Amino acid sequence: MQENITSHDFDAFYAKLKSELEQTTVFPSEYLYKFILPATQDKREQIQAVFKNTAAITEEKPSSNGKYISYSIRLMMDSPDQVIHYYKEAGKIEGIISL
């Protein structure tokens, strides 16, 4: 049985993330995003579009069976809110897994 995730769950997650970032990180700071997506050109273009017009450094690593690609994306962030903004934008991509 699949559990439905509500907007309240996301709000609570992002509030906790913001609090943790405020307590543990001095901004500006480089932040490392990690995502897993199906290995399609469409998904690659979608994740690249999220970080378009930034100085993000992206590394891609295909899974052993070639069905997925893990993305490590490094980007200088000015605030916890900016970190969360990119998570929310990436979260709009169907099938994305944020690590």
PDB file of N, CA and C in Angstrom:
ATOM      1  N   MET A   1       0.841  -1.183   0.000  1.00  0.00           N
ATOM      2  CA  MET A   1       0.000   0.000   0.000  1.00  0.00           C
ATOM      3  C   MET A   1       0.884   1.244   0.000  1.00  0.00           C
ATOM      4  N   GLN A   2       0.699   2.103  -0.954  1.00  0.00           N
ATOM      5  CA  GLN A   2       1.516   3.307  -1.077  1.00  0.00           C
ATOM      6  C   GLN A   2       0.917   4.413  -0.213  1.00  0.00           C
ATOM      7  N   GLU A   3       1.796   5.060   0.542  1.00  0.00           N
ATOM      8  CA  GLU A   3       1.376   6.145   1.422  1.00  0.00           C
ATOM      9  C   GLU A   3       1.338   7.445   0.623  1.00  0.00           C
ATOM     10  N   ASN A   4       0.271   8.208   0.785  1.00  0.00           N
ATOM     11  CA  ASN A   4       0.167   9.497   0.111  1.00  0.00           C
ATOM     12  C   ASN A   4       0.909  10.550   0.910  1.00  0.00           C
ATOM     13  N   ILE A   5       1.714  11.323   0.230  1.00  0.00           N
ATOM     14  CA  ILE A   5       2.461  12.396   0.867  1.00  0.00           C
ATOM     15  C   ILE A   5       1.684  13.686   0.655  1.00  0.00           C
ATOM     16  N   THR A   6       1.376  14.358   1.738  1.00  0.00           N
ATOM     17  CA  THR A   6       0.590  15.587   1.647  1.00  0.00           C
ATOM     18  C   THR A   6       1.503  16.802   1.593  1.00  0.00           C
ATOM     19  N   SER A   7       0.924  17.946   1.230  1.00  0.00           N
ATOM     20  CA  SER A   7       1.698  19.182   1.216  1.00  0.00           C
ATOM     21  C   SER A   7       2.157  19.528   2.628  1.00  0.00           C
ATOM     22  N   HIS A   8       1.382  19.108   3.635  1.00  0.00           N
ATOM     23  CA  HIS A   8       1.786  19.334   5.027  1.00  0.00           C
ATOM     24  C   HIS A   8       3.087  18.585   5.332  1.00  0.00           C
ATOM     25  N   ASP A   9       3.208  17.356   4.816  1.00  0.00           N
ATOM     26  CA  ASP A   9       4.431  16.577   5.015  1.00  0.00           C
ATOM     27  C   ASP A   9       5.633  17.291   4.397  1.00  0.00           C
ATOM     28  N   PHE A  10       5.446  17.822   3.196  1.00  0.00           N
ATOM     29  CA  PHE A  10       6.530  18.550   2.540  1.00  0.00           C
ATOM     30  C   PHE A  10       6.873  19.812   3.316  1.00  0.00           C
ATOM     31  N   ASP A  11       5.849  20.530   3.773  1.00  0.00           N
ATOM     32  CA  ASP A  11       6.090  21.749   4.549  1.00  0.00           C
ATOM     33  C   ASP A  11       6.895  21.442   5.802  1.00  0.00           C
ATOM     34  N   ALA A  12       6.542  20.370   6.489  1.00  0.00           N
ATOM     35  CA  ALA A  12       7.258  19.974   7.704  1.00  0.00           C
ATOM     36  C   ALA A  12       8.697  19.588   7.373  1.00  0.00           C
ATOM     37  N   PHE A  13       8.884  18.857   6.267  1.00  0.00           N
ATOM     38  CA  PHE A  13      10.235  18.464   5.858  1.00  0.00           C
ATOM     39  C   PHE A  13      11.095  19.690   5.579  1.00  0.00           C
ATOM     40  N   TYR A  14      10.564  20.639   4.817  1.00  0.00           N
ATOM     41  CA  TYR A  14      11.347  21.822   4.464  1.00  0.00           C
ATOM     42  C   TYR A  14      11.593  22.721   5.675  1.00  0.00           C
ATOM     43  N   ALA A  15      10.652  22.786   6.598  1.00  0.00           N
ATOM     44  CA  ALA A  15      10.862  23.565   7.828  1.00  0.00           C
ATOM     45  C   ALA A  15      11.994  22.957   8.651  1.00  0.00           C
ATOM     46  N   LYS A  16      12.016  21.635   8.732  1.00  0.00           N
ATOM     47  CA  LYS A  16      13.084  20.955   9.472  1.00  0.00           C
ATOM     48  C   LYS A  16      14.428  21.156   8.774  1.00  0.00           C
ATOM     49  N   LEU A  17      14.440  21.028   7.451  1.00  0.00           N
ATOM     50  CA  LEU A  17      15.677  21.226   6.690  1.00  0.00           C
ATOM     51  C   LEU A  17      16.204  22.643   6.892  1.00  0.00           C
ATOM     52  N   LYS A  18      15.313  23.633   6.824  1.00  0.00           N
ATOM     53  CA  LYS A  18      15.733  25.022   7.014  1.00  0.00           C
ATOM     54  C   LYS A  18      16.354  25.216   8.390  1.00  0.00           C
ATOM     55  N   SER A  19      15.727  24.674   9.411  1.00  0.00           N
ATOM     56  CA  SER A  19      16.247  24.789  10.771  1.00  0.00           C
ATOM     57  C   SER A  19      17.632  24.142  10.893  1.00  0.00           C
ATOM     58  N   GLU A  20      17.770  22.948  10.317  1.00  0.00           N
ATOM     59  CA  GLU A  20      19.066  22.256  10.370  1.00  0.00           C
ATOM     60  C   GLU A  20      20.146  23.035   9.621  1.00  0.00           C
ATOM     61  N   LEU A  21      19.801  23.576   8.467  1.00  0.00           N
ATOM     62  CA  LEU A  21      20.774  24.359   7.701  1.00  0.00           C
ATOM     63  C   LEU A  21      21.192  25.615   8.472  1.00  0.00           C
ATOM     64  N   GLU A  22      20.226  26.268   9.108  1.00  0.00           N
ATOM     65  CA  GLU A  22      20.539  27.475   9.884  1.00  0.00           C
ATOM     66  C   GLU A  22      21.480  27.171  11.048  1.00  0.00           C
ATOM     67  N   GLN A  23      21.343  25.979  11.609  1.00  0.00           N
ATOM     68  CA  GLN A  23      22.155  25.597  12.762  1.00  0.00           C
ATOM     69  C   GLN A  23      23.533  25.057  12.387  1.00  0.00           C
ATOM     70  N   THR A  24      23.661  24.514  11.186  1.00  0.00           N
ATOM     71  CA  THR A  24      24.899  23.800  10.848  1.00  0.00           C
ATOM     72  C   THR A  24      25.732  24.432   9.741  1.00  0.00           C
ATOM     73  N   THR A  25      25.191  25.405   9.042  1.00  0.00           N
ATOM     74  CA  THR A  25      25.877  25.924   7.864  1.00  0.00           C
ATOM     75  C   THR A  25      26.005  27.440   7.937  1.00  0.00           C
ATOM     76  N   VAL A  26      27.193  27.923   7.609  1.00  0.00           N
ATOM     77  CA  VAL A  26      27.412  29.360   7.504  1.00  0.00           C
ATOM     78  C   VAL A  26      27.295  29.732   6.024  1.00  0.00           C
ATOM     79  N   PHE A  27      26.359  30.606   5.720  1.00  0.00           N
ATOM     80  CA  PHE A  27      26.133  31.019   4.333  1.00  0.00           C
ATOM     81  C   PHE A  27      26.819  32.343   4.072  1.00  0.00           C
ATOM     82  N   PRO A  28      27.305  32.565   2.830  1.00  0.00           N
ATOM     83  CA  PRO A  28      27.201  31.678   1.660  1.00  0.00           C
ATOM     84  C   PRO A  28      28.070  30.433   1.839  1.00  0.00           C
ATOM     85  N   SER A  29      27.621  29.355   1.224  1.00  0.00           N
ATOM     86  CA  SER A  29      28.305  28.077   1.332  1.00  0.00           C
ATOM     87  C   SER A  29      28.001  27.222   0.108  1.00  0.00           C
ATOM     88  N   GLU A  30      28.959  26.368  -0.256  1.00  0.00           N
ATOM     89  CA  GLU A  30      28.693  25.422  -1.342  1.00  0.00           C
ATOM     90  C   GLU A  30      27.775  24.331  -0.812  1.00  0.00           C
ATOM     91  N   TYR A  31      26.779  23.975  -1.600  1.00  0.00           N
ATOM     92  CA  TYR A  31      25.827  22.933  -1.204  1.00  0.00           C
ATOM     93  C   TYR A  31      25.859  21.825  -2.242  1.00  0.00           C
ATOM     94  N   LEU A  32      25.762  20.596  -1.766  1.00  0.00           N
ATOM     95  CA  LEU A  32      25.766  19.427  -2.647  1.00  0.00           C
ATOM     96  C   LEU A  32      24.378  18.806  -2.678  1.00  0.00           C
ATOM     97  N   TYR A  33      23.770  18.839  -3.850  1.00  0.00           N
ATOM     98  CA  TYR A  33      22.493  18.161  -4.076  1.00  0.00           C
ATOM     99  C   TYR A  33      22.797  16.798  -4.680  1.00  0.00           C
ATOM    100  N   LYS A  34      22.000  15.800  -4.294  1.00  0.00           N
ATOM    101  CA  LYS A  34      22.122  14.477  -4.901  1.00  0.00           C
ATOM    102  C   LYS A  34      20.730  14.013  -5.296  1.00  0.00           C
ATOM    103  N   PHE A  35      20.607  13.636  -6.553  1.00  0.00           N
ATOM    104  CA  PHE A  35      19.334  13.183  -7.097  1.00  0.00           C
ATOM    105  C   PHE A  35      19.551  11.907  -7.901  1.00  0.00           C
ATOM    106  N   ILE A  36      18.508  11.103  -8.001  1.00  0.00           N
ATOM    107  CA  ILE A  36      18.495   9.939  -8.889  1.00  0.00           C
ATOM    108  C   ILE A  36      17.289  10.083  -9.796  1.00  0.00           C
ATOM    109  N   LEU A  37      17.521   9.882 -11.085  1.00  0.00           N
ATOM    110  CA  LEU A  37      16.462   9.986 -12.090  1.00  0.00           C
ATOM    111  C   LEU A  37      16.571   8.841 -13.093  1.00  0.00           C
ATOM    112  N   PRO A  38      15.451   8.474 -13.719  1.00  0.00           N
ATOM    113  CA  PRO A  38      15.532   7.517 -14.826  1.00  0.00           C
ATOM    114  C   PRO A  38      16.488   8.047 -15.893  1.00  0.00           C
ATOM    115  N   ALA A  39      17.186   7.145 -16.528  1.00  0.00           N
ATOM    116  CA  ALA A  39      18.229   7.512 -17.502  1.00  0.00           C
ATOM    117  C   ALA A  39      17.615   7.814 -18.864  1.00  0.00           C
ATOM    118  N   THR A  40      16.935   8.955 -18.955  1.00  0.00           N
ATOM    119  CA  THR A  40      16.387   9.389 -20.242  1.00  0.00           C
ATOM    120  C   THR A  40      16.885  10.801 -20.536  1.00  0.00           C
ATOM    121  N   GLN A  41      16.926  11.140 -21.791  1.00  0.00           N
ATOM    122  CA  GLN A  41      17.364  12.480 -22.193  1.00  0.00           C
ATOM    123  C   GLN A  41      16.407  13.540 -21.646  1.00  0.00           C
ATOM    124  N   ASP A  42      15.123  13.219 -21.627  1.00  0.00           N
ATOM    125  CA  ASP A  42      14.120  14.145 -21.114  1.00  0.00           C
ATOM    126  C   ASP A  42      14.383  14.499 -19.647  1.00  0.00           C
ATOM    127  N   LYS A  43      14.681  13.494 -18.836  1.00  0.00           N
ATOM    128  CA  LYS A  43      14.952  13.738 -17.407  1.00  0.00           C
ATOM    129  C   LYS A  43      16.255  14.523 -17.234  1.00  0.00           C
ATOM    130  N   ARG A  44      17.246  14.215 -18.040  1.00  0.00           N
ATOM    131  CA  ARG A  44      18.515  14.952 -17.989  1.00  0.00           C
ATOM    132  C   ARG A  44      18.261  16.429 -18.286  1.00  0.00           C
ATOM    133  N   GLU A  45      17.480  16.695 -19.308  1.00  0.00           N
ATOM    134  CA  GLU A  45      17.169  18.084 -19.669  1.00  0.00           C
ATOM    135  C   GLU A  45      16.371  18.785 -18.574  1.00  0.00           C
ATOM    136  N   GLN A  46      15.474  18.056 -17.932  1.00  0.00           N
ATOM    137  CA  GLN A  46      14.667  18.660 -16.868  1.00  0.00           C
ATOM    138  C   GLN A  46      15.524  19.047 -15.658  1.00  0.00           C
ATOM    139  N   ILE A  47      16.434  18.189 -15.240  1.00  0.00           N
ATOM    140  CA  ILE A  47      17.270  18.524 -14.084  1.00  0.00           C
ATOM    141  C   ILE A  47      18.243  19.644 -14.448  1.00  0.00           C
ATOM    142  N   GLN A  48      18.742  19.641 -15.672  1.00  0.00           N
ATOM    143  CA  GLN A  48      19.619  20.726 -16.102  1.00  0.00           C
ATOM    144  C   GLN A  48      18.875  22.048 -16.125  1.00  0.00           C
ATOM    145  N   ALA A  49      17.601  22.020 -16.488  1.00  0.00           N
ATOM    146  CA  ALA A  49      16.798  23.247 -16.541  1.00  0.00           C
ATOM    147  C   ALA A  49      16.610  23.858 -15.153  1.00  0.00           C
ATOM    148  N   VAL A  50      16.536  23.019 -14.127  1.00  0.00           N
ATOM    149  CA  VAL A  50      16.384  23.520 -12.757  1.00  0.00           C
ATOM    150  C   VAL A  50      17.568  24.407 -12.368  1.00  0.00           C
ATOM    151  N   PHE A  51      18.760  24.015 -12.804  1.00  0.00           N
ATOM    152  CA  PHE A  51      19.975  24.729 -12.415  1.00  0.00           C
ATOM    153  C   PHE A  51      20.528  25.610 -13.546  1.00  0.00           C
ATOM    154  N   LYS A  52      19.682  25.841 -14.561  1.00  0.00           N
ATOM    155  CA  LYS A  52      20.068  26.695 -15.692  1.00  0.00           C
ATOM    156  C   LYS A  52      20.405  28.100 -15.181  1.00  0.00           C
ATOM    157  N   ASN A  53      21.350  28.727 -15.826  1.00  0.00           N
ATOM    158  CA  ASN A  53      21.779  30.090 -15.476  1.00  0.00           C
ATOM    159  C   ASN A  53      22.391  30.187 -14.081  1.00  0.00           C
ATOM    160  N   THR A  54      22.966  29.080 -13.609  1.00  0.00           N
ATOM    161  CA  THR A  54      23.718  29.096 -12.352  1.00  0.00           C
ATOM    162  C   THR A  54      25.125  28.601 -12.655  1.00  0.00           C
ATOM    163  N   ALA A  55      25.985  28.670 -11.660  1.00  0.00           N
ATOM    164  CA  ALA A  55      27.353  28.161 -11.815  1.00  0.00           C
ATOM    165  C   ALA A  55      27.463  26.732 -11.281  1.00  0.00           C
ATOM    166  N   ALA A  56      26.370  25.993 -11.332  1.00  0.00           N
ATOM    167  CA  ALA A  56      26.347  24.628 -10.797  1.00  0.00           C
ATOM    168  C   ALA A  56      27.338  23.731 -11.528  1.00  0.00           C
ATOM    169  N   ILE A  57      27.993  22.878 -10.760  1.00  0.00           N
ATOM    170  CA  ILE A  57      28.887  21.846 -11.300  1.00  0.00           C
ATOM    171  C   ILE A  57      28.156  20.521 -11.134  1.00  0.00           C
ATOM    172  N   THR A  58      27.909  19.852 -12.251  1.00  0.00           N
ATOM    173  CA  THR A  58      27.110  18.630 -12.243  1.00  0.00           C
ATOM    174  C   THR A  58      27.953  17.429 -12.624  1.00  0.00           C
ATOM    175  N   GLU A  59      27.828  16.361 -11.825  1.00  0.00           N
ATOM    176  CA  GLU A  59      28.452  15.074 -12.149  1.00  0.00           C
ATOM    177  C   GLU A  59      27.334  14.055 -12.320  1.00  0.00           C
ATOM    178  N   GLU A  60      27.469  13.222 -13.346  1.00  0.00           N
ATOM    179  CA  GLU A  60      26.486  12.185 -13.615  1.00  0.00           C
ATOM    180  C   GLU A  60      27.149  10.817 -13.514  1.00  0.00           C
ATOM    181  N   LYS A  61      26.427   9.875 -12.901  1.00  0.00           N
ATOM    182  CA  LYS A  61      26.946   8.514 -12.804  1.00  0.00           C
ATOM    183  C   LYS A  61      25.798   7.548 -13.093  1.00  0.00           C
ATOM    184  N   PRO A  62      25.915   6.766 -14.164  1.00  0.00           N
ATOM    185  CA  PRO A  62      24.853   5.802 -14.479  1.00  0.00           C
ATOM    186  C   PRO A  62      24.854   4.630 -13.497  1.00  0.00           C
ATOM    187  N   SER A  63      23.675   4.071 -13.255  1.00  0.00           N
ATOM    188  CA  SER A  63      23.580   2.885 -12.410  1.00  0.00           C
ATOM    189  C   SER A  63      24.177   1.691 -13.148  1.00  0.00           C
ATOM    190  N   SER A  64      24.435   0.638 -12.411  1.00  0.00           N
ATOM    191  CA  SER A  64      25.075  -0.537 -13.022  1.00  0.00           C
ATOM    192  C   SER A  64      24.210  -1.155 -14.120  1.00  0.00           C
ATOM    193  N   ASN A  65      22.887  -1.063 -13.994  1.00  0.00           N
ATOM    194  CA  ASN A  65      22.017  -1.626 -15.035  1.00  0.00           C
ATOM    195  C   ASN A  65      21.636  -0.599 -16.099  1.00  0.00           C
ATOM    196  N   GLY A  66      22.075   0.648 -15.922  1.00  0.00           N
ATOM    197  CA  GLY A  66      21.833   1.676 -16.927  1.00  0.00           C
ATOM    198  C   GLY A  66      20.445   2.285 -16.927  1.00  0.00           C
ATOM    199  N   LYS A  67      19.599   1.907 -15.967  1.00  0.00           N
ATOM    200  CA  LYS A  67      18.234   2.426 -15.939  1.00  0.00           C
ATOM    201  C   LYS A  67      18.127   3.791 -15.262  1.00  0.00           C
ATOM    202  N   TYR A  68      19.106   4.111 -14.437  1.00  0.00           N
ATOM    203  CA  TYR A  68      19.059   5.366 -13.680  1.00  0.00           C
ATOM    204  C   TYR A  68      20.389   6.105 -13.783  1.00  0.00           C
ATOM    205  N   ILE A  69      20.321   7.399 -13.501  1.00  0.00           N
ATOM    206  CA  ILE A  69      21.537   8.211 -13.416  1.00  0.00           C
ATOM    207  C   ILE A  69      21.479   8.969 -12.101  1.00  0.00           C
ATOM    208  N   SER A  70      22.590   8.931 -11.359  1.00  0.00           N
ATOM    209  CA  SER A  70      22.673   9.752 -10.151  1.00  0.00           C
ATOM    210  C   SER A  70      23.358  11.056 -10.530  1.00  0.00           C
ATOM    211  N   TYR A  71      22.820  12.131 -10.011  1.00  0.00           N
ATOM    212  CA  TYR A  71      23.344  13.472 -10.271  1.00  0.00           C
ATOM    213  C   TYR A  71      23.853  14.057  -8.966  1.00  0.00           C
ATOM    214  N   SER A  72      25.102  14.505  -8.961  1.00  0.00           N
ATOM    215  CA  SER A  72      25.669  15.265  -7.854  1.00  0.00           C
ATOM    216  C   SER A  72      25.866  16.676  -8.379  1.00  0.00           C
ATOM    217  N   ILE A  73      25.208  17.617  -7.734  1.00  0.00           N
ATOM    218  CA  ILE A  73      25.207  18.996  -8.231  1.00  0.00           C
ATOM    219  C   ILE A  73      25.694  19.918  -7.123  1.00  0.00           C
ATOM    220  N   ARG A  74      26.807  20.593  -7.382  1.00  0.00           N
ATOM    221  CA  ARG A  74      27.385  21.527  -6.406  1.00  0.00           C
ATOM    222  C   ARG A  74      27.096  22.948  -6.852  1.00  0.00           C
ATOM    223  N   LEU A  75      26.654  23.750  -5.865  1.00  0.00           N
ATOM    224  CA  LEU A  75      26.276  25.117  -6.189  1.00  0.00           C
ATOM    225  C   LEU A  75      26.452  25.992  -4.953  1.00  0.00           C
ATOM    226  N   MET A  76      26.982  27.196  -5.148  1.00  0.00           N
ATOM    227  CA  MET A  76      27.130  28.144  -4.053  1.00  0.00           C
ATOM    228  C   MET A  76      25.750  28.694  -3.685  1.00  0.00           C
ATOM    229  N   MET A  77      25.407  28.584  -2.415  1.00  0.00           N
ATOM    230  CA  MET A  77      24.100  29.029  -1.922  1.00  0.00           C
ATOM    231  C   MET A  77      24.275  30.188  -0.950  1.00  0.00           C
ATOM    232  N   ASP A  78      23.317  31.117  -0.979  1.00  0.00           N
ATOM    233  CA  ASP A  78      23.367  32.291  -0.114  1.00  0.00           C
ATOM    234  C   ASP A  78      22.537  32.142   1.157  1.00  0.00           C
ATOM    235  N   SER A  79      21.615  31.172   1.171  1.00  0.00           N
ATOM    236  CA  SER A  79      20.725  31.043   2.328  1.00  0.00           C
ATOM    237  C   SER A  79      20.048  29.679   2.332  1.00  0.00           C
ATOM    238  N   PRO A  80      19.498  29.270   3.488  1.00  0.00           N
ATOM    239  CA  PRO A  80      18.712  28.031   3.519  1.00  0.00           C
ATOM    240  C   PRO A  80      17.512  28.090   2.576  1.00  0.00           C
ATOM    241  N   ASP A  81      16.890  29.256   2.454  1.00  0.00           N
ATOM    242  CA  ASP A  81      15.737  29.381   1.561  1.00  0.00           C
ATOM    243  C   ASP A  81      16.108  29.102   0.109  1.00  0.00           C
ATOM    244  N   GLN A  82      17.303  29.509  -0.275  1.00  0.00           N
ATOM    245  CA  GLN A  82      17.760  29.252  -1.638  1.00  0.00           C
ATOM    246  C   GLN A  82      17.985  27.751  -1.850  1.00  0.00           C
ATOM    247  N   VAL A  83      18.555  27.071  -0.855  1.00  0.00           N
ATOM    248  CA  VAL A  83      18.737  25.608  -0.931  1.00  0.00           C
ATOM    249  C   VAL A  83      17.383  24.943  -1.145  1.00  0.00           C
ATOM    250  N   ILE A  84      16.411  25.327  -0.351  1.00  0.00           N
ATOM    251  CA  ILE A  84      15.074  24.732  -0.413  1.00  0.00           C
ATOM    252  C   ILE A  84      14.401  25.038  -1.745  1.00  0.00           C
ATOM    253  N   HIS A  85      14.601  26.222  -2.267  1.00  0.00           N
ATOM    254  CA  HIS A  85      14.020  26.587  -3.565  1.00  0.00           C
ATOM    255  C   HIS A  85      14.402  25.559  -4.640  1.00  0.00           C
ATOM    256  N   TYR A  86      15.676  25.203  -4.704  1.00  0.00           N
ATOM    257  CA  TYR A  86      16.111  24.262  -5.741  1.00  0.00           C
ATOM    258  C   TYR A  86      15.576  22.852  -5.484  1.00  0.00           C
ATOM    259  N   TYR A  87      15.453  22.454  -4.210  1.00  0.00           N
ATOM    260  CA  TYR A  87      14.825  21.156  -3.920  1.00  0.00           C
ATOM    261  C   TYR A  87      13.380  21.149  -4.404  1.00  0.00           C
ATOM    262  N   LYS A  88      12.660  22.238  -4.173  1.00  0.00           N
ATOM    263  CA  LYS A  88      11.261  22.297  -4.602  1.00  0.00           C
ATOM    264  C   LYS A  88      11.146  22.261  -6.121  1.00  0.00           C
ATOM    265  N   GLU A  89      12.029  22.975  -6.807  1.00  0.00           N
ATOM    266  CA  GLU A  89      11.996  22.968  -8.275  1.00  0.00           C
ATOM    267  C   GLU A  89      12.322  21.578  -8.821  1.00  0.00           C
ATOM    268  N   ALA A  90      13.351  20.952  -8.269  1.00  0.00           N
ATOM    269  CA  ALA A  90      13.717  19.600  -8.720  1.00  0.00           C
ATOM    270  C   ALA A  90      12.612  18.605  -8.397  1.00  0.00           C
ATOM    271  N   GLY A  91      11.927  18.817  -7.286  1.00  0.00           N
ATOM    272  CA  GLY A  91      10.860  17.913  -6.861  1.00  0.00           C
ATOM    273  C   GLY A  91       9.692  17.877  -7.819  1.00  0.00           C
ATOM    274  N   LYS A  92       9.605  18.824  -8.725  1.00  0.00           N
ATOM    275  CA  LYS A  92       8.530  18.835  -9.731  1.00  0.00           C
ATOM    276  C   LYS A  92       8.784  17.826 -10.845  1.00  0.00           C
ATOM    277  N   ILE A  93       9.993  17.286 -10.914  1.00  0.00           N
ATOM    278  CA  ILE A  93      10.337  16.320 -11.966  1.00  0.00           C
ATOM    279  C   ILE A  93       9.778  14.945 -11.569  1.00  0.00           C
ATOM    280  N   GLU A  94       8.940  14.388 -12.411  1.00  0.00           N
ATOM    281  CA  GLU A  94       8.351  13.099 -12.125  1.00  0.00           C
ATOM    282  C   GLU A  94       9.428  12.021 -12.038  1.00  0.00           C
ATOM    283  N   GLY A  95       9.367  11.218 -10.981  1.00  0.00           N
ATOM    284  CA  GLY A  95      10.288  10.096 -10.813  1.00  0.00           C
ATOM    285  C   GLY A  95      11.587  10.436 -10.117  1.00  0.00           C
ATOM    286  N   ILE A  96      11.770  11.695  -9.693  1.00  0.00           N
ATOM    287  CA  ILE A  96      13.020  12.081  -9.052  1.00  0.00           C
ATOM    288  C   ILE A  96      13.084  11.543  -7.623  1.00  0.00           C
ATOM    289  N   ILE A  97      14.289  11.166  -7.223  1.00  0.00           N
ATOM    290  CA  ILE A  97      14.564  10.776  -5.846  1.00  0.00           C
ATOM    291  C   ILE A  97      15.636  11.740  -5.341  1.00  0.00           C
ATOM    292  N   SER A  98      15.330  12.436  -4.252  1.00  0.00           N
ATOM    293  CA  SER A  98      16.297  13.349  -3.636  1.00  0.00           C
ATOM    294  C   SER A  98      16.955  12.627  -2.481  1.00  0.00           C
ATOM    295  N   LEU A  99      18.278  12.716  -2.454  1.00  0.00           N
ATOM    296  CA  LEU A  99      19.017  12.060  -1.360  1.00  0.00           C
ATOM    297  C   LEU A  99      19.549  13.089  -0.386  1.00  0.00           C
TER     298      LEU A  99
END
